[in-house]
PDB file of C-alpha atoms and ligand atoms in Angstrom:
ATOM      1  CA  MET A   1       0.354  -0.086  -0.128  1.00  0.00           C
ATOM      2  CA  ASN A   2       1.228   3.366  -1.247  1.00  0.00           C
ATOM      3  CA  GLN A   3       0.730   5.773   0.901  1.00  0.00           C
ATOM      4  CA  GLN A   4       0.394   9.537   0.228  1.00  0.00           C
ATOM      5  CA  ILE A   5       1.565  12.364   2.718  1.00  0.00           C
ATOM      6  CA  HIS A   6       1.290  15.682   2.242  1.00  0.00           C
ATOM      7  CA  LEU A   7       4.007  18.594   2.216  1.00  0.00           C
ATOM      8  CA  GLY A   8       1.764  21.944   2.498  1.00  0.00           C
ATOM      9  CA  THR A   9       3.602  22.621  -1.241  1.00  0.00           C
ATOM     10  CA  ASP A  10       3.317  20.813  -4.293  1.00  0.00           C
ATOM     11  CA  SER A  11       6.538  20.942  -5.806  1.00  0.00           C
ATOM     12  CA  VAL A  12       7.304  17.263  -5.519  1.00  0.00           C
ATOM     13  CA  SER A  13       4.340  14.008  -4.826  1.00  0.00           C
ATOM     14  CA  LEU A  14       5.479  11.705  -2.062  1.00  0.00           C
ATOM     15  CA  TYR A  15       4.499   8.536  -1.052  1.00  0.00           C
ATOM     16  CA  MET A  16       5.500   6.064   0.708  1.00  0.00           C
ATOM     17  CA  LYS A  17       5.401   1.926   0.386  1.00  0.00           C
ATOM     18  CA  ARG A  18       4.551   0.600   4.239  1.00  0.00           C
ATOM     19  CA  GLU A  19       5.837  -2.714   4.053  1.00  0.00           C
ATOM     20  CA  ASP A  20       5.728  -2.003   7.760  1.00  0.00           C
ATOM     21  CA  LEU A  21       2.369  -3.302   7.866  1.00  0.00           C
ATOM     22  CA  LEU A  22       3.208  -6.661   5.924  1.00  0.00           C
ATOM     23  CA  HIS A  23       3.482  -8.306   9.029  1.00  0.00           C
ATOM     24  CA  PRO A  24       2.340  -8.272  12.783  1.00  0.00           C
ATOM     25  CA  ILE A  25       5.155  -9.184  13.917  1.00  0.00           C
ATOM     26  CA  ILE A  26       7.822  -9.446  11.162  1.00  0.00           C
ATOM     27  CA  SER A  27       8.256  -6.707  10.229  1.00  0.00           C
ATOM     28  CA  GLY A  28       8.428  -5.185   6.636  1.00  0.00           C
ATOM     29  CA  ASN A  29      12.259  -5.532   4.608  1.00  0.00           C
ATOM     30  CA  LYS A  30      13.098  -8.666   7.096  1.00  0.00           C
ATOM     31  CA  MET A  31      10.449 -10.487   6.208  1.00  0.00           C
ATOM     32  CA  ARG A  32      10.909 -10.092   2.515  1.00  0.00           C
ATOM     33  CA  LYS A  33      14.298 -11.319   3.175  1.00  0.00           C
ATOM     34  CA  LEU A  34      13.361 -14.287   5.085  1.00  0.00           C
ATOM     35  CA  LYS A  35      10.588 -15.161   2.667  1.00  0.00           C
ATOM     36  CA  TYR A  36      12.855 -17.551   0.070  1.00  0.00           C
ATOM     37  CA  ASN A  37      15.154 -18.907   2.428  1.00  0.00           C
ATOM     38  CA  LEU A  38      11.949 -20.350   5.021  1.00  0.00           C
ATOM     39  CA  GLU A  39      11.886 -21.745   1.517  1.00  0.00           C
ATOM     40  CA  GLN A  40      14.188 -23.275   0.834  1.00  0.00           C
ATOM     41  CA  ALA A  41      16.014 -24.398   4.370  1.00  0.00           C
ATOM     42  CA  ARG A  42      12.773 -26.227   4.072  1.00  0.00           C
ATOM     43  CA  LEU A  43      12.898 -27.865   1.272  1.00  0.00           C
ATOM     44  CA  GLU A  44      16.209 -29.126   2.899  1.00  0.00           C
ATOM     45  CA  ASN A  45      14.271 -30.591   5.545  1.00  0.00           C
ATOM     46  CA  LYS A  46      16.183 -28.103   8.215  1.00  0.00           C
ATOM     47  CA  ARG A  47      14.247 -27.395  11.186  1.00  0.00           C
ATOM     48  CA  THR A  48      16.399 -25.286  12.658  1.00  0.00           C
ATOM     49  CA  LEU A  49      17.276 -21.299  11.805  1.00  0.00           C
ATOM     50  CA  VAL A  50      20.492 -20.272  12.989  1.00  0.00           C
ATOM     51  CA  THR A  51      21.439 -16.615  13.310  1.00  0.00           C
ATOM     52  CA  PHE A  52      23.324 -13.397  14.256  1.00  0.00           C
ATOM     53  CA  GLY A  53      22.938 -10.327  15.315  1.00  0.00           C
ATOM     54  CA  GLY A  54      23.196  -7.478  18.038  1.00  0.00           C
ATOM     55  CA  ALA A  55      21.069  -6.281  21.476  1.00  0.00           C
ATOM     56  CA  TYR A  56      18.746  -5.129  18.988  1.00  0.00           C
ATOM     57  CA  SER A  57      18.598  -6.666  15.839  1.00  0.00           C
ATOM     58  CA  ASN A  58      15.024  -6.005  13.830  1.00  0.00           C
ATOM     59  CA  HIS A  59      16.406  -9.735  11.959  1.00  0.00           C
ATOM     60  CA  ILE A  60      17.409 -11.341  15.100  1.00  0.00           C
ATOM     61  CA  SER A  61      13.552 -10.248  16.589  1.00  0.00           C
ATOM     62  CA  ALA A  62      12.433 -11.562  12.524  1.00  0.00           C
ATOM     63  CA  VAL A  63      13.997 -15.457  12.834  1.00  0.00           C
ATOM     64  CA  ALA A  64      12.216 -15.777  16.270  1.00  0.00           C
ATOM     65  CA  ALA A  65       9.657 -14.652  15.736  1.00  0.00           C
ATOM     66  CA  ALA A  66       8.954 -16.141  12.043  1.00  0.00           C
ATOM     67  CA  GLY A  67      10.780 -19.428  13.797  1.00  0.00           C
ATOM     68  CA  LYS A  68       7.253 -20.200  16.700  1.00  0.00           C
ATOM     69  CA  GLU A  69       5.105 -19.202  12.985  1.00  0.00           C
ATOM     70  CA  PHE A  70       6.781 -21.259  10.958  1.00  0.00           C
ATOM     71  CA  GLY A  71       7.162 -24.429  12.795  1.00  0.00           C
ATOM     72  CA  PHE A  72      10.826 -24.010  12.615  1.00  0.00           C
ATOM     73  CA  ARG A  73      13.472 -24.272  15.958  1.00  0.00           C
ATOM     74  CA  THR A  74      15.991 -21.063  16.588  1.00  0.00           C
ATOM     75  CA  ILE A  75      19.361 -20.006  17.739  1.00  0.00           C
ATOM     76  CA  GLY A  76      20.012 -16.344  17.579  1.00  0.00           C
ATOM     77  CA  VAL A  77      24.125 -16.339  18.398  1.00  0.00           C
ATOM     78  CA  ILE A  78      24.434 -12.909  19.684  1.00  0.00           C
ATOM     79  CA  ARG A  79      27.549 -10.347  19.432  1.00  0.00           C
ATOM     80  CA  GLY A  80      28.699  -9.649  22.954  1.00  0.00           C
ATOM     81  CA  ASP A  81      28.549 -11.998  26.119  1.00  0.00           C
ATOM     82  CA  GLU A  82      28.553  -9.636  28.952  1.00  0.00           C
ATOM     83  CA  LEU A  83      24.525  -9.488  27.379  1.00  0.00           C
ATOM     84  CA  ALA A  84      23.704 -12.705  28.919  1.00  0.00           C
ATOM     85  CA  ALA A  85      22.680 -11.300  32.219  1.00  0.00           C
ATOM     86  CA  MET A  86      20.436  -8.925  31.012  1.00  0.00           C
ATOM     87  CA  VAL A  87      18.474 -10.528  28.676  1.00  0.00           C
ATOM     88  CA  SER A  88      14.916  -9.709  30.978  1.00  0.00           C
ATOM     89  CA  LEU A  89      16.244  -5.278  30.283  1.00  0.00           C
ATOM     90  CA  ASN A  90      16.933  -5.501  26.503  1.00  0.00           C
ATOM     91  CA  PRO A  91      12.914  -5.466  24.534  1.00  0.00           C
ATOM     92  CA  THR A  92      14.192  -7.634  21.022  1.00  0.00           C
ATOM     93  CA  LEU A  93      16.784 -10.040  23.497  1.00  0.00           C
ATOM     94  CA  GLU A  94      13.974 -10.420  25.606  1.00  0.00           C
ATOM     95  CA  PHE A  95      10.914 -11.329  22.798  1.00  0.00           C
ATOM     96  CA  ALA A  96      13.258 -13.291  20.845  1.00  0.00           C
ATOM     97  CA  SER A  97      13.352 -15.655  24.028  1.00  0.00           C
ATOM     98  CA  LYS A  98       9.840 -15.892  24.700  1.00  0.00           C
ATOM     99  CA  SER A  99       9.400 -16.647  21.072  1.00  0.00           C
ATOM    100  CA  GLY A 100      11.258 -19.561  22.156  1.00  0.00           C
ATOM    101  CA  MET A 101      14.865 -18.997  19.949  1.00  0.00           C
ATOM    102  CA  HIS A 102      17.494 -19.930  21.549  1.00  0.00           C
ATOM    103  CA  LEU A 103      20.134 -17.294  22.350  1.00  0.00           C
ATOM    104  CA  GLU A 104      23.901 -18.243  22.526  1.00  0.00           C
ATOM    105  CA  PHE A 105      25.942 -15.036  23.869  1.00  0.00           C
ATOM    106  CA  ILE A 106      30.128 -14.861  23.025  1.00  0.00           C
ATOM    107  CA  ASN A 107      32.185 -12.358  23.176  1.00  0.00           C
ATOM    108  CA  ARG A 108      32.680  -9.873  20.111  1.00  0.00           C
ATOM    109  CA  GLY A 109      35.976 -11.766  18.541  1.00  0.00           C
ATOM    110  CA  ALA A 110      34.454 -15.412  18.576  1.00  0.00           C
ATOM    111  CA  TYR A 111      31.216 -13.332  16.973  1.00  0.00           C
ATOM    112  CA  ALA A 112      33.450 -11.626  14.413  1.00  0.00           C
ATOM    113  CA  ALA A 113      34.973 -15.335  13.233  1.00  0.00           C
ATOM    114  CA  LYS A 114      31.244 -16.617  13.874  1.00  0.00           C
ATOM    115  CA  ASP A 115      32.464 -19.958  14.234  1.00  0.00           C
ATOM    116  CA  LEU A 116      29.635 -22.578  15.184  1.00  0.00           C
ATOM    117  CA  SER A 117      31.741 -25.090  15.645  1.00  0.00           C
ATOM    118  CA  GLN A 118      31.939 -23.473  19.283  1.00  0.00           C
ATOM    119  CA  LEU A 119      28.494 -23.720  20.012  1.00  0.00           C
ATOM    120  CA  GLN A 120      27.863 -26.106  22.957  1.00  0.00           C
ATOM    121  CA  ILE A 121      24.430 -26.094  21.489  1.00  0.00           C
ATOM    122  CA  LEU A 122      25.090 -27.209  18.089  1.00  0.00           C
ATOM    123  CA  LYS A 123      27.504 -30.189  19.489  1.00  0.00           C
ATOM    124  CA  ASN A 124      23.295 -31.751  20.536  1.00  0.00           C
ATOM    125  CA  ILE A 125      21.228 -30.532  17.447  1.00  0.00           C
ATOM    126  CA  GLY A 126      24.651 -30.383  15.347  1.00  0.00           C
ATOM    127  CA  LEU A 127      24.750 -28.612  11.859  1.00  0.00           C
ATOM    128  CA  ASP A 128      23.235 -30.928  10.025  1.00  0.00           C
ATOM    129  CA  ASP A 129      19.877 -29.954  10.715  1.00  0.00           C
ATOM    130  CA  CYS A 130      20.508 -26.243  10.868  1.00  0.00           C
ATOM    131  CA  TYR A 131      19.399 -23.782   7.811  1.00  0.00           C
ATOM    132  CA  VAL A 132      22.340 -20.521   9.326  1.00  0.00           C
ATOM    133  CA  LEU A 133      20.788 -17.154   7.556  1.00  0.00           C
ATOM    134  CA  PRO A 134      23.667 -14.776   7.802  1.00  0.00           C
ATOM    135  CA  GLU A 135      23.867 -11.207   9.694  1.00  0.00           C
ATOM    136  CA  GLY A 136      21.377  -8.931   8.804  1.00  0.00           C
ATOM    137  CA  GLY A 137      19.234 -12.246   6.872  1.00  0.00           C
ATOM    138  CA  SER A 138      21.245 -11.041   3.129  1.00  0.00           C
ATOM    139  CA  ASN A 139      22.460 -13.391   0.589  1.00  0.00           C
ATOM    140  CA  ARG A 140      21.039 -13.905  -2.919  1.00  0.00           C
ATOM    141  CA  LEU A 141      17.831 -15.149  -1.353  1.00  0.00           C
ATOM    142  CA  ALA A 142      17.151 -12.581   0.406  1.00  0.00           C
ATOM    143  CA  VAL A 143      17.463 -10.244  -2.552  1.00  0.00           C
ATOM    144  CA  ARG A 144      14.843 -11.960  -4.438  1.00  0.00           C
ATOM    145  CA  GLY A 145      12.726 -11.587  -1.630  1.00  0.00           C
ATOM    146  CA  CYS A 146      12.907  -8.391  -1.657  1.00  0.00           C
ATOM    147  CA  GLU A 147      12.645  -8.219  -5.108  1.00  0.00           C
ATOM    148  CA  GLU A 148       9.067  -7.965  -4.464  1.00  0.00           C
ATOM    149  CA  VAL A 149       8.837  -5.076  -2.569  1.00  0.00           C
ATOM    150  CA  LEU A 150       8.565  -3.134  -6.292  1.00  0.00           C
ATOM    151  CA  VAL A 151       5.198  -4.027  -8.435  1.00  0.00           C
ATOM    152  CA  PRO A 152       4.216  -2.822 -11.771  1.00  0.00           C
ATOM    153  CA  ALA A 153       1.832   0.153 -11.026  1.00  0.00           C
ATOM    154  CA  ASP A 154       5.185   1.546  -8.945  1.00  0.00           C
ATOM    155  CA  ASN A 155       5.799   2.086 -11.816  1.00  0.00           C
ATOM    156  CA  ARG A 156       5.072   5.681 -12.215  1.00  0.00           C
ATOM    157  CA  PHE A 157       7.050   6.914  -9.741  1.00  0.00           C
ATOM    158  CA  ASP A 158      11.034   9.026 -10.454  1.00  0.00           C
ATOM    159  CA  TYR A 159      12.529   7.835  -7.898  1.00  0.00           C
ATOM    160  CA  ILE A 160      12.287   5.340  -5.150  1.00  0.00           C
ATOM    161  CA  CYS A 161      14.558   5.500  -1.857  1.00  0.00           C
ATOM    162  CA  CYS A 162      15.351   2.825   0.976  1.00  0.00           C
ATOM    163  CA  ALA A 163      17.629   2.190   3.625  1.00  0.00           C
ATOM    164  CA  VAL A 164      20.795   0.816   3.765  1.00  0.00           C
ATOM    165  CA  GLY A 165      22.236  -2.058   6.294  1.00  0.00           C
ATOM    166  CA  THR A 166      23.729  -4.373   4.172  1.00  0.00           C
ATOM    167  CA  GLY A 167      22.252  -3.257   1.032  1.00  0.00           C
ATOM    168  CA  ALA A 168      20.412  -6.140  -0.024  1.00  0.00           C
ATOM    169  CA  THR A 169      17.214  -4.039   0.696  1.00  0.00           C
ATOM    170  CA  MET A 170      18.290  -1.467  -1.708  1.00  0.00           C
ATOM    171  CA  ALA A 171      19.713  -4.630  -4.703  1.00  0.00           C
ATOM    172  CA  GLY A 172      15.977  -6.091  -4.836  1.00  0.00           C
ATOM    173  CA  ILE A 173      13.788  -3.290  -5.053  1.00  0.00           C
ATOM    174  CA  ILE A 174      16.875  -1.564  -8.010  1.00  0.00           C
ATOM    175  CA  ASN A 175      16.867  -4.957  -9.637  1.00  0.00           C
ATOM    176  CA  SER A 176      13.082  -4.507 -10.061  1.00  0.00           C
ATOM    177  CA  SER A 177      13.038  -0.910 -10.332  1.00  0.00           C
ATOM    178  CA  ALA A 178      12.235   0.063 -14.485  1.00  0.00           C
ATOM    179  CA  GLN A 179      15.075   2.242 -16.152  1.00  0.00           C
ATOM    180  CA  HIS A 180      14.088   5.301 -15.955  1.00  0.00           C
ATOM    181  CA  GLN A 181      13.563   5.422 -12.617  1.00  0.00           C
ATOM    182  CA  ARG A 182      15.904   6.415  -9.678  1.00  0.00           C
ATOM    183  CA  VAL A 183      16.547   4.620  -6.519  1.00  0.00           C
ATOM    184  CA  LEU A 184      17.758   6.157  -3.991  1.00  0.00           C
ATOM    185  CA  GLY A 185      19.584   4.274  -1.018  1.00  0.00           C
ATOM    186  CA  PHE A 186      20.316   6.251   2.740  1.00  0.00           C
ATOM    187  CA  PRO A 187      23.150   4.073   4.587  1.00  0.00           C
ATOM    188  CA  ALA A 188      21.830   4.091   8.326  1.00  0.00           C
ATOM    189  CA  LEU A 189      25.821   3.668   9.376  1.00  0.00           C
ATOM    190  CA  LYS A 190      28.683   5.780   9.480  1.00  0.00           C
ATOM    191  CA  GLY A 191      31.498   4.565   7.163  1.00  0.00           C
ATOM    192  CA  GLU A 192      31.893   3.795   2.708  1.00  0.00           C
ATOM    193  CA  GLY A 193      31.712   1.051   1.895  1.00  0.00           C
ATOM    194  CA  PHE A 194      28.214   0.399   1.159  1.00  0.00           C
ATOM    195  CA  GLU A 195      28.210   0.087  -2.144  1.00  0.00           C
ATOM    196  CA  LYS A 196      30.000  -3.014  -2.085  1.00  0.00           C
ATOM    197  CA  GLY A 197      26.698  -5.157  -0.689  1.00  0.00           C
ATOM    198  CA  ILE A 198      24.119  -3.632  -3.042  1.00  0.00           C
ATOM    199  CA  TYR A 199      27.095  -4.111  -6.223  1.00  0.00           C
ATOM    200  CA  LEU A 200      27.668  -8.223  -4.824  1.00  0.00           C
ATOM    201  CA  TYR A 201      23.854  -8.570  -6.460  1.00  0.00           C
ATOM    202  CA  THR A 202      22.703  -6.270  -9.464  1.00  0.00           C
ATOM    203  CA  ASP A 203      24.756  -5.228 -12.296  1.00  0.00           C
ATOM    204  CA  LYS A 204      21.665  -2.337 -12.762  1.00  0.00           C
ATOM    205  CA  THR A 205      23.583   1.174 -12.633  1.00  0.00           C
ATOM    206  CA  ASN A 206      20.148   3.519 -12.176  1.00  0.00           C
ATOM    207  CA  TRP A 207      20.958   4.398  -8.319  1.00  0.00           C
ATOM    208  CA  GLN A 208      23.077   6.505  -6.114  1.00  0.00           C
ATOM    209  CA  LEU A 209      23.947   5.850  -1.528  1.00  0.00           C
ATOM    210  CA  ILE A 210      22.767   9.419  -0.270  1.00  0.00           C
ATOM    211  CA  SER A 211      25.178   8.825   2.537  1.00  0.00           C
ATOM    212  CA  ASP A 212      25.099  12.943   4.539  1.00  0.00           C
ATOM    213  CA  TYR A 213      21.930  11.356   6.411  1.00  0.00           C
ATOM    214  CA  ASN A 214      23.080   8.807   9.130  1.00  0.00           C
ATOM    215  CA  PHE A 215      23.045  10.609  12.068  1.00  0.00           C
ATOM    216  CA  GLY A 216      26.859   9.515  13.114  1.00  0.00           C
ATOM    217  CA  GLY A 217      26.385   5.854  12.754  1.00  0.00           C
ATOM    218  CA  TYR A 218      24.343   2.373  13.444  1.00  0.00           C
ATOM    219  CA  ALA A 219      21.692   2.816  16.707  1.00  0.00           C
ATOM    220  CA  LYS A 220      22.864   6.229  18.155  1.00  0.00           C
ATOM    221  CA  ILE A 221      20.296   8.416  19.403  1.00  0.00           C
ATOM    222  CA  SER A 222      19.708  11.570  18.807  1.00  0.00           C
ATOM    223  CA  PRO A 223      17.024  13.368  19.622  1.00  0.00           C
ATOM    224  CA  VAL A 224      16.452  16.167  16.783  1.00  0.00           C
ATOM    225  CA  LEU A 225      16.087  12.429  14.924  1.00  0.00           C
ATOM    226  CA  VAL A 226      12.706  12.102  17.499  1.00  0.00           C
ATOM    227  CA  ASP A 227      11.754  14.964  17.544  1.00  0.00           C
ATOM    228  CA  PHE A 228      11.598  15.016  14.095  1.00  0.00           C
ATOM    229  CA  MET A 229      10.561  11.508  14.793  1.00  0.00           C
ATOM    230  CA  ASN A 230       6.932  12.283  16.914  1.00  0.00           C
ATOM    231  CA  ASP A 231       6.819  14.987  14.442  1.00  0.00           C
ATOM    232  CA  PHE A 232       6.257  12.842  10.912  1.00  0.00           C
ATOM    233  CA  LYS A 233       4.076  10.927  12.955  1.00  0.00           C
ATOM    234  CA  GLN A 234       2.045  13.657  14.654  1.00  0.00           C
ATOM    235  CA  ASN A 235       1.280  14.632  10.860  1.00  0.00           C
ATOM    236  CA  THR A 236       0.568  10.983   8.541  1.00  0.00           C
ATOM    237  CA  GLY A 237       0.470   8.563  11.496  1.00  0.00           C
ATOM    238  CA  ILE A 238       2.702   7.134  10.564  1.00  0.00           C
ATOM    239  CA  VAL A 239       5.104   5.951  13.146  1.00  0.00           C
ATOM    240  CA  LEU A 240       8.953   4.951  11.334  1.00  0.00           C
ATOM    241  CA  ASP A 241      11.998   3.691  13.496  1.00  0.00           C
ATOM    242  CA  PRO A 242      14.844   4.608  15.589  1.00  0.00           C
ATOM    243  CA  VAL A 243      17.865   3.177  13.073  1.00  0.00           C
ATOM    244  CA  TYR A 244      16.634   3.337   9.493  1.00  0.00           C
ATOM    245  CA  THR A 245      13.424   4.808   7.489  1.00  0.00           C
ATOM    246  CA  SER A 246      13.952   7.337   9.619  1.00  0.00           C
ATOM    247  CA  LYS A 247      17.039   9.120   8.818  1.00  0.00           C
ATOM    248  CA  MET A 248      15.761   8.267   4.678  1.00  0.00           C
ATOM    249  CA  VAL A 249      12.908  10.053   5.107  1.00  0.00           C
ATOM    250  CA  PHE A 250      14.384  12.910   7.451  1.00  0.00           C
ATOM    251  CA  GLY A 251      17.353  13.105   4.047  1.00  0.00           C
ATOM    252  CA  VAL A 252      14.466  12.967   1.605  1.00  0.00           C
ATOM    253  CA  MET A 253      12.738  15.905   3.522  1.00  0.00           C
ATOM    254  CA  ASP A 254      15.306  18.203   3.708  1.00  0.00           C
ATOM    255  CA  MET A 255      17.326  17.110  -0.112  1.00  0.00           C
ATOM    256  CA  ILE A 256      13.200  18.406  -0.785  1.00  0.00           C
ATOM    257  CA  LYS A 257      13.757  21.496   0.771  1.00  0.00           C
ATOM    258  CA  LYS A 258      17.005  21.809  -0.917  1.00  0.00           C
ATOM    259  CA  GLY A 259      15.133  21.489  -3.880  1.00  0.00           C
ATOM    260  CA  TYR A 260      16.476  18.279  -4.918  1.00  0.00           C
ATOM    261  CA  PHE A 261      14.663  16.789  -7.444  1.00  0.00           C
ATOM    262  CA  ALA A 262      13.127  18.697  -9.895  1.00  0.00           C
ATOM    263  CA  ARG A 263       9.634  20.404 -10.418  1.00  0.00           C
ATOM    264  CA  GLY A 264       6.812  17.405 -10.318  1.00  0.00           C
ATOM    265  CA  SER A 265       9.560  14.581  -9.488  1.00  0.00           C
ATOM    266  CA  ARG A 266       6.741  11.140  -8.344  1.00  0.00           C
ATOM    267  CA  ILE A 267       8.942  10.560  -5.523  1.00  0.00           C
ATOM    268  CA  LEU A 268       7.893   6.026  -3.637  1.00  0.00           C
ATOM    269  CA  MET A 269      10.365   5.581  -0.406  1.00  0.00           C
ATOM    270  CA  ILE A 270      10.031   2.488   1.763  1.00  0.00           C
ATOM    271  CA  HIS A 271       9.096   2.404   5.142  1.00  0.00           C
ATOM    272  CA  THR A 272      11.118  -1.463   5.629  1.00  0.00           C
ATOM    273  CA  GLY A 273       9.511  -1.066   8.872  1.00  0.00           C
ATOM    274  CA  GLY A 274      11.631  -1.802  12.060  1.00  0.00           C
ATOM    275  CA  LEU A 275       9.130  -0.719  15.070  1.00  0.00           C
ATOM    276  CA  GLN A 276       9.557  -3.070  17.616  1.00  0.00           C
ATOM    277  CA  GLY A 277      13.594  -1.771  17.814  1.00  0.00           C
ATOM    278  CA  ILE A 278      11.702   1.872  19.109  1.00  0.00           C
ATOM    279  CA  GLU A 279      11.379   0.524  22.758  1.00  0.00           C
ATOM    280  CA  GLY A 280      14.604  -0.749  23.203  1.00  0.00           C
ATOM    281  CA  MET A 281      15.611   2.788  22.042  1.00  0.00           C
ATOM    282  CA  ASN A 282      13.051   4.941  24.857  1.00  0.00           C
ATOM    283  CA  GLU A 283      14.585   2.485  26.996  1.00  0.00           C
ATOM    284  CA  LYS A 284      18.406   4.091  26.457  1.00  0.00           C
ATOM    285  CA  LEU A 285      16.403   7.634  25.304  1.00  0.00           C
ATOM    286  CA  LYS A 286      14.714   7.341  28.735  1.00  0.00           C
ATOM    287  CA  ASN A 287      18.255   7.071  30.617  1.00  0.00           C
ATOM    288  CA  LYS A 288      20.409  10.079  29.067  1.00  0.00           C
ATOM    289  CA  HIS A 289      16.630  11.634  30.197  1.00  0.00           C
ATOM    290  CA  LEU A 290      15.577  12.106  26.169  1.00  0.00           C
ATOM    291  CA  PRO A 291      12.575  13.155  24.968  1.00  0.00           C
ATOM    292  CA  LEU A 292      11.100   9.825  23.801  1.00  0.00           C
ATOM    293  CA  ILE A 293       9.708   8.186  21.072  1.00  0.00           C
ATOM    294  CA  ASP A 294       6.255   8.366  20.881  1.00  0.00           C
ATOM    295  CA  TYR A 295       5.113   4.939  18.926  1.00  0.00           C
TER     296      TYR A 295
HETATM  297  C1  PLP B 301      17.606  -4.380   8.761  1.00  0.00           C
HETATM  298  C2  PLP B 301      16.616  -2.913   8.269  1.00  0.00           C
HETATM  299  C3  PLP B 301      16.937  -2.423   6.562  1.00  0.00           C
HETATM  300  C4  PLP B 301      18.400  -2.012   6.441  1.00  0.00           C
HETATM  301  O1  PLP B 301      17.926  -3.917   5.385  1.00  0.00           O
HETATM  302  P1  PLP B 301      19.545  -4.079   4.447  1.00  0.00           P
HETATM  303  O2  PLP B 301      19.073  -5.017   3.426  1.00  0.00           O
HETATM  304  O3  PLP B 301      20.540  -4.907   5.528  1.00  0.00           O
HETATM  305  O4  PLP B 301      20.341  -2.831   3.874  1.00  0.00           O
HETATM  306  C5  PLP B 301      16.469  -1.339   6.810  1.00  0.00           C
HETATM  307  N1  PLP B 301      15.517  -0.831   7.460  1.00  0.00           N
HETATM  308  C6  PLP B 301      15.416  -2.187   8.222  1.00  0.00           C
HETATM  309  C7  PLP B 301      13.642  -1.292   9.086  1.00  0.00           C
HETATM  310  C8  PLP B 301      15.905  -3.009   8.646  1.00  0.00           C
HETATM  311  O5  PLP B 301      15.356  -3.944  10.570  1.00  0.00           O
END
């Protein structure tokens, strides 16, 4: 569903694709990324999904919920062994655990190595029964799922805008975009080299990254962004997530203001979901005595 965003100016027309409404829990692009992977896991007769993530990961939350809904055992390998004692204080991990996910906390060094052979739980289950999903859920089958975000009717847009983590979601969107469309990706992380994650899965060239709106990096707290999210919700009824989509929407609004888009441009923003992360972010905001995200 594409929802029009009214701007109070008719210089461009702006819409939001509500991928956040795809599923009540397995949100937005994480659902798209899992679809063909779950099919593959079933095809291979695997009964256990194993994956990796940080303490606030939308992907961990999505895999836990998908396992519960579609009948897989799930194992989440979590970065940071200090978190083991804090599950009840972390809404994402608590949700995953309550959904039946076995959480295995490992130190950051071991996490970087992604060496599953060390995990005690796998000595019991056996690696043969496991379908391993990479961190963030990004692989070729995930990209295939994200190729279904755009539908033929979306051809009328001139610009498609989405948030970028690994870039797999953007690659899927690029693959199904029309040649006359330009896909703009907004990295939510600080740094460079995000193009690599996209080149990996697409040969097309009608895209570019806009790196001016990462707000200091992944999951960094920014009162300016929180203010923006709360205003946006007030004006449109749409809740944005604090890690990805909010930065992209902030960027698009800023670029509209600065005249980046030609008069009459039709712009489609993709809401990739991730609302489960708000609770965890609000905990952090509360601890710093900052205004909370309204949702
Ligand atoms: C994971 C995530 C992204 C980034 O997706 P990639 O495919 O890794 O680029 C964007 N938005 C939300 C809400 C996410 O949870």
